[in-house]
């Protein structure tokens, strides 16, 4: 029966992935019904990651308010100036930009705003766009585990803090490992494929007039909206406050021994406060917030996580004892196996947070050490494995040169090698430094 139930999980994940978009979450919800009919206990209170959803919704609301105020547009403009200052190094600069944008925002969806810039600057510099685009997307996914306001790090902190690992130390180790891994992968990506001018697909598209040319006059005439800079400042200050508060309530720091607002609630409430301040002081009309692309993408992500996480959690929570019994000895003898499980699970669950919530507590229950858990944490970022994730699809569609593409076989796409190198390098470094720093 457990095999049949697992096949149901895979079937509905596959159906959602084939349909794409919000259907990923809807298919997950449908799969929960089937698991219930097959005898598994379904509980919305424990199956749906409510804290994760709350954090995603509130952070997206703040970012959407900033976008409505023109702050996101201003940020992208300044990012474009940075990338254009050294176009020959874009394969290394692009992942740094998307990495830190994700760290600061808590969502990889923010990479959407920079992908067109990366593609355009690459073309102008005669650099194969697949190189910076592939590693930029991977970096935006991996940075989630180093973001102080991401749902995945909050979920991971809940597992590690009882084991004596404080929030700041967790973020420090994850940040060092993932950023280093992304830079190693950027070097690998810079060597991938032939040069742009030698690519036959690009030459064919160029001859047919399918490669768009940039408009330098439009960039020169850019003018930030009134209140755009203030919205950026409000968001940045709020982020700093969240980090300081999270540090203060950490058990190892102990500045606030009995906090009335826990970390998840702090992120949610402070982000809603930031959105409110942006509305008031930047004179943004409330309807403008929900009309932004960021808000729509964020709500789509919330629905997807609800369905897929509920599906995965229902299966895992009903078979915790079996999973611990079967996997405990194997992972104890071969700790790196946990990383492989997390990597594959994240590709199926479409969420770093959902993967963390579903499997990290189980791994901790198996007796896996805190250093091993933290070293394997970057493996929850394997969303690039299947070329169906939103930022992956966006990068493919935005590259009109045709160099960023899915190969003849599903898995030989432009993101696979940089992604695997980044994750493997991060995990290897984690196994090296986590035992020393913890």
XYZ file of C-alpha atoms in Angstrom:
438
model
C 0.000 0.000 0.000
C 2.848 2.421 0.797
C 4.217 1.913 -2.717
C 0.801 2.619 -4.236
C 0.459 5.775 -2.145
C 3.920 6.947 -3.193
C 3.031 6.359 -6.836
C -0.064 8.525 -6.324
C 2.170 11.325 -5.045
C 4.420 11.020 -8.100
C 1.424 10.849 -10.464
C -0.183 14.057 -9.249
C 3.155 15.880 -9.122
C 3.686 14.804 -12.742
C 0.193 15.968 -13.737
C 0.805 19.359 -12.125
C 4.217 19.714 -13.747
C 2.792 18.873 -17.182
C 0.032 21.483 -16.864
C 2.330 24.063 -15.243
C 1.587 27.251 -13.315
C -1.073 27.190 -10.650
C -2.082 23.672 -11.764
C 0.924 22.359 -9.813
C -0.811 23.255 -6.564
C -4.274 22.265 -7.735
C -3.037 18.815 -8.751
C -1.414 18.457 -5.331
C -4.725 19.152 -3.635
C -6.434 16.566 -5.830
C -3.742 14.049 -4.891
C -4.466 14.618 -1.192
C -8.043 13.445 -1.793
C -6.790 10.212 -3.373
C -4.367 9.594 -0.496
C -7.271 10.066 1.908
C -9.333 7.530 -0.023
C -6.386 5.121 0.177
C -6.473 5.265 3.962
C -4.037 8.025 4.919
C -5.086 10.511 7.572
C -5.526 13.985 6.061
C -5.165 16.964 8.389
C -5.063 20.534 7.097
C -3.659 21.785 10.416
C -0.438 19.789 10.087
C -0.373 19.039 6.374
C -0.549 22.601 5.101
C 2.552 24.663 6.009
C 0.647 27.668 7.334
C 3.721 29.525 8.602
C 5.368 29.131 5.208
C 2.311 30.455 3.421
C 1.990 33.357 5.832
C 5.604 34.381 5.303
C 5.332 34.082 1.519
C 2.116 36.125 1.359
C 3.389 38.897 3.647
C 6.819 39.175 2.027
C 5.250 39.224 -1.431
C 2.820 41.931 -0.272
C 5.746 44.107 0.823
C 7.670 43.534 -2.415
C 4.531 44.167 -4.482
C 3.952 47.434 -2.616
C 7.541 48.380 -3.367
C 7.002 47.510 -7.029
C 3.823 49.590 -7.154
C 5.807 52.513 -5.738
C 8.478 52.114 -8.425
C 11.125 50.791 -6.048
C 11.600 47.491 -7.834
C 11.901 49.280 -11.183
C 14.560 51.556 -9.688
C 16.410 48.560 -8.266
C 16.394 46.830 -11.664
C 17.628 50.009 -13.361
C 20.574 50.271 -10.987
C 21.230 46.571 -11.396
C 21.290 47.039 -15.161
C 23.840 49.839 -14.808
C 25.973 47.546 -12.674
C 25.812 44.706 -15.191
C 26.517 47.028 -18.122
C 29.566 48.432 -16.351
C 31.373 45.097 -16.835
C 29.520 43.220 -19.598
C 32.412 40.814 -20.193
C 32.032 39.514 -16.611
C 28.266 39.083 -16.721
C 28.438 35.311 -16.187
C 29.922 36.012 -12.749
C 28.071 39.229 -11.935
C 24.576 37.989 -12.855
C 24.457 35.227 -10.194
C 25.810 37.629 -7.561
C 22.985 40.052 -8.383
C 20.205 37.445 -8.304
C 21.705 35.788 -5.224
C 21.667 38.926 -3.104
C 18.313 40.090 -4.444
C 16.854 36.782 -3.260
C 18.652 36.978 0.099
C 17.174 40.424 0.685
C 13.670 39.622 -0.559
C 13.216 36.041 0.653
C 11.836 34.876 -2.715
C 13.557 33.685 -5.874
C 10.678 35.094 -7.906
C 12.391 38.484 -7.759
C 14.874 37.149 -10.327
C 12.134 37.607 -12.951
C 12.877 41.325 -12.989
C 16.561 40.907 -13.843
C 16.438 38.039 -16.362
C 15.548 40.305 -19.334
C 18.471 42.583 -18.408
C 20.876 39.640 -18.187
C 19.742 38.299 -21.571
C 20.064 41.709 -23.231
C 23.478 42.605 -21.813
C 24.775 39.165 -22.824
C 23.670 39.657 -26.427
C 25.243 43.106 -26.590
C 28.531 41.717 -25.249
C 28.358 38.789 -27.719
C 28.318 36.350 -24.792
C 26.194 33.225 -25.014
C 23.122 34.192 -22.892
C 22.634 30.638 -21.622
C 25.790 30.999 -19.543
C 24.749 33.880 -17.248
C 21.035 33.046 -17.401
C 21.502 29.451 -16.240
C 23.660 30.244 -13.226
C 21.642 33.378 -12.381
C 18.480 31.259 -12.072
C 20.292 28.616 -10.013
C 21.737 31.309 -7.720
C 18.282 32.801 -7.150
C 17.048 29.390 -6.003
C 20.030 28.596 -3.794
C 20.018 31.967 -2.034
C 16.744 31.030 -0.342
C 18.670 29.015 2.267
C 20.703 32.113 3.178
C 17.822 34.596 3.349
C 16.795 35.700 6.847
C 13.170 36.159 5.776
C 12.625 33.073 3.625
C 10.168 30.436 4.803
C 12.785 27.707 4.299
C 15.293 29.256 6.715
C 12.609 29.828 9.337
C 11.580 26.169 9.048
C 15.227 25.062 9.233
C 15.867 27.252 12.273
C 13.000 25.507 14.053
C 14.839 22.207 13.521
C 18.371 23.393 14.337
C 17.857 25.756 17.280
C 16.821 22.939 19.679
C 20.072 21.253 18.585
C 22.126 24.285 19.667
C 22.595 26.056 16.304
C 21.513 29.688 16.439
C 19.887 31.612 13.592
C 22.857 33.802 12.666
C 25.305 30.898 12.641
C 22.941 28.939 10.406
C 22.644 31.837 7.961
C 26.404 32.427 7.999
C 27.287 28.839 7.134
C 24.537 28.559 4.521
C 25.564 31.889 2.993
C 29.265 31.044 2.747
C 28.574 27.617 1.257
C 25.923 28.594 -1.282
C 27.614 31.773 -2.540
C 30.902 29.910 -2.974
C 29.097 27.072 -4.726
C 27.396 29.520 -7.101
C 30.728 31.134 -8.012
C 32.280 27.742 -8.752
C 29.261 26.930 -10.894
C 29.557 30.309 -12.651
C 33.058 29.334 -13.760
C 31.714 26.049 -15.102
C 28.813 27.846 -16.833
C 31.269 30.260 -18.488
C 32.781 27.288 -20.330
C 29.478 25.713 -21.429
C 28.545 25.558 -25.092
C 30.114 27.176 -28.108
C 30.488 30.937 -28.475
C 27.336 32.842 -29.417
C 28.477 33.674 -32.949
C 29.224 29.982 -33.602
C 25.827 28.698 -32.469
C 23.837 27.495 -35.499
C 20.484 27.986 -33.763
C 21.368 31.601 -32.969
C 22.518 32.240 -36.543
C 19.279 30.779 -37.891
C 17.126 32.894 -35.565
C 19.188 35.980 -36.373
C 18.734 35.425 -40.100
C 14.962 35.096 -39.641
C 14.784 38.322 -37.628
C 13.772 36.596 -34.386
C 16.493 38.179 -32.253
C 15.370 41.540 -30.852
C 17.715 44.517 -30.719
C 18.060 46.694 -27.614
C 16.823 50.282 -27.390
C 19.569 52.381 -25.738
C 17.464 55.566 -25.949
C 14.761 54.069 -23.687
C 17.376 53.254 -21.043
C 18.882 56.733 -21.217
C 15.452 58.302 -20.617
C 14.687 56.289 -17.485
C 13.287 58.378 -14.661
C 12.433 56.915 -11.272
C 8.954 57.554 -9.934
C 8.508 59.780 -6.925
C 8.683 57.652 -3.810
C 10.623 54.822 -5.480
C 13.783 55.427 -3.470
C 11.837 55.776 -0.226
C 10.094 52.438 -0.801
C 13.494 50.753 -1.175
C 14.698 52.352 2.060
C 11.576 51.274 3.971
C 11.950 47.684 2.785
C 15.690 47.585 3.554
C 15.243 49.030 7.051
C 12.454 46.535 7.776
C 14.718 43.692 6.688
C 17.450 44.873 9.061
C 14.919 45.081 11.904
C 13.741 41.519 11.193
C 17.322 40.200 11.285
C 18.095 42.057 14.523
C 14.904 40.828 16.179
C 15.502 37.240 15.018
C 18.982 37.434 16.498
C 17.720 38.884 19.760
C 15.204 36.070 20.335
C 17.668 33.329 19.401
C 18.337 31.034 22.347
C 22.105 31.352 22.013
C 21.934 35.161 22.156
C 19.111 35.382 24.689
C 18.540 39.141 24.631
C 14.800 38.423 24.661
C 14.268 35.265 26.694
C 10.511 34.912 26.391
C 9.433 36.669 23.163
C 5.751 37.398 22.703
C 6.259 37.376 18.910
C 8.088 34.392 17.444
C 10.313 34.561 14.360
C 7.644 33.589 11.830
C 5.145 36.063 13.249
C 7.816 38.778 13.309
C 8.612 38.340 9.629
C 4.927 38.407 8.707
C 3.987 41.409 10.814
C 7.054 43.506 9.989
C 6.596 42.849 6.274
C 2.956 43.902 6.473
C 4.073 47.014 8.354
C 6.599 47.746 5.596
C 3.876 47.409 2.959
C 1.619 49.743 4.944
C 4.363 52.360 5.337
C 5.065 52.221 1.600
C 1.374 52.724 0.835
C 1.136 55.716 3.160
C 4.429 57.546 2.622
C 4.971 56.690 -1.061
C 1.329 57.462 -1.876
C 0.485 54.097 -3.456
C -3.141 53.198 -4.039
C -3.966 49.762 -2.493
C -5.467 48.336 -5.739
C -2.145 49.000 -7.475
C -0.428 46.470 -5.206
C -2.569 43.497 -6.186
C -2.226 44.399 -9.863
C 1.569 44.040 -9.873
C 3.228 41.031 -11.560
C 5.030 40.303 -8.291
C 1.779 39.925 -6.367
C 0.266 37.628 -9.000
C 3.416 35.477 -9.133
C 3.549 35.324 -5.332
C -0.060 34.236 -4.947
C 0.487 31.630 -7.645
C 3.458 30.336 -5.639
C 1.344 30.256 -2.472
C -1.298 28.071 -4.123
C 1.356 25.773 -5.576
C 3.053 25.318 -2.204
C -0.294 24.706 -0.486
C -1.173 21.817 -2.777
C 2.222 20.217 -3.299
C 3.358 20.568 0.322
C 0.060 19.169 1.587
C 0.443 16.213 -0.737
C 4.040 15.530 0.340
C 3.425 16.139 4.032
C 0.389 13.836 4.075
C 2.473 10.971 2.731
C 5.517 11.646 4.938
C 3.609 12.246 8.186
C 1.645 9.021 7.793
C 4.817 7.007 7.210
C 7.352 8.724 9.482
C 8.150 5.550 11.414
C 8.644 3.530 8.209
C 10.846 6.224 6.675
C 12.958 6.506 9.842
C 13.282 2.717 10.088
C 14.245 2.257 6.429
C 16.389 5.348 5.995
C 17.904 5.802 9.443
C 20.745 3.294 9.157
C 21.527 4.217 5.553
C 21.770 7.956 6.235
C 23.682 7.363 9.476
C 26.319 5.358 7.559
C 26.239 7.561 4.459
C 25.224 11.127 5.459
C 25.569 12.415 1.887
C 22.552 10.258 0.970
C 20.367 12.797 2.778
C 21.467 15.424 0.272
C 20.370 13.251 -2.645
C 16.965 12.635 -1.044
C 16.485 16.360 -0.423
C 17.575 17.267 -3.941
C 15.121 14.882 -5.608
C 12.322 15.787 -3.192
C 12.718 19.521 -3.860
C 12.331 18.928 -7.599
C 9.059 17.113 -6.913
C 7.717 19.441 -4.220
C 8.612 22.616 -6.177
C 9.574 24.434 -3.003
C 12.621 24.771 -0.771
C 10.359 25.502 2.191
C 8.023 22.563 1.577
C 11.004 20.205 1.260
C 12.553 21.530 4.467
C 9.311 21.197 6.415
C 8.565 17.698 5.134
C 11.977 16.052 5.495
C 14.324 17.935 7.826
C 12.382 17.104 11.029
C 12.277 13.468 9.895
C 16.043 13.469 9.322
C 16.589 15.035 12.748
C 14.386 12.305 14.223
C 16.683 9.711 12.664
C 19.529 11.080 14.768
C 21.271 12.982 11.971
C 23.662 15.539 13.500
C 23.099 19.283 13.273
C 26.260 19.760 11.197
C 25.099 17.161 8.655
C 21.627 18.696 8.446
C 23.119 22.141 7.835
C 25.661 20.833 5.323
C 22.862 19.169 3.342
C 20.534 22.176 3.581
C 21.532 23.580 0.130
C 20.183 20.367 -1.419
C 16.615 21.599 -0.893
C 17.230 23.999 -3.798
C 17.025 21.425 -6.595
C 14.117 23.159 -8.326
C 16.244 23.431 -11.471
C 16.303 19.647 -12.054
C 13.062 19.721 -14.037
C 12.869 22.494 -16.678
C 9.361 23.415 -15.579
C 9.975 25.806 -12.673
C 8.808 29.376 -13.263
C 12.185 31.147 -13.402
C 13.648 28.342 -15.515
C 10.819 28.642 -18.043
C 11.118 32.438 -18.001
C 14.841 32.323 -18.759
C 14.252 29.988 -21.696
C 11.498 32.193 -23.100
C 13.434 35.459 -22.621
C 16.519 34.222 -24.453
C 15.519 34.905 -28.048
C 18.957 33.744 -29.251
C 17.843 30.167 -28.545
C 20.959 29.259 -26.549
C 19.049 28.676 -23.271
C 17.049 25.599 -24.064
C 15.803 22.138 -23.169
C 17.719 19.421 -24.963
C 16.389 16.416 -26.838
C 16.153 14.568 -23.550
C 14.260 16.237 -20.699
C 17.191 16.476 -18.293
C 19.912 17.773 -20.623
C 18.875 21.401 -20.325
C 21.022 24.508 -19.822
C 20.520 24.646 -16.032
C 21.446 21.078 -15.105
C 25.252 21.189 -14.979
C 25.579 24.626 -13.297
C 22.884 23.636 -10.808
C 24.439 20.310 -9.871
C 27.900 21.862 -9.570
C 26.562 24.652 -7.346
C 24.675 22.280 -5.044
C 27.480 19.697 -4.864
C 30.104 22.373 -4.141
C 27.927 23.955 -1.447
C 27.295 20.625 0.260
C 30.970 19.603 0.125
C 31.992 22.922 1.672
C 29.234 22.524 4.259
C 30.549 19.139 5.366
C 33.970 20.788 5.711
C 33.094 23.930 7.694
C 29.835 23.125 9.516
C 31.464 20.738 12.051
C 34.116 23.374 12.727
C 31.791 26.348 13.220
C 28.988 24.593 15.095
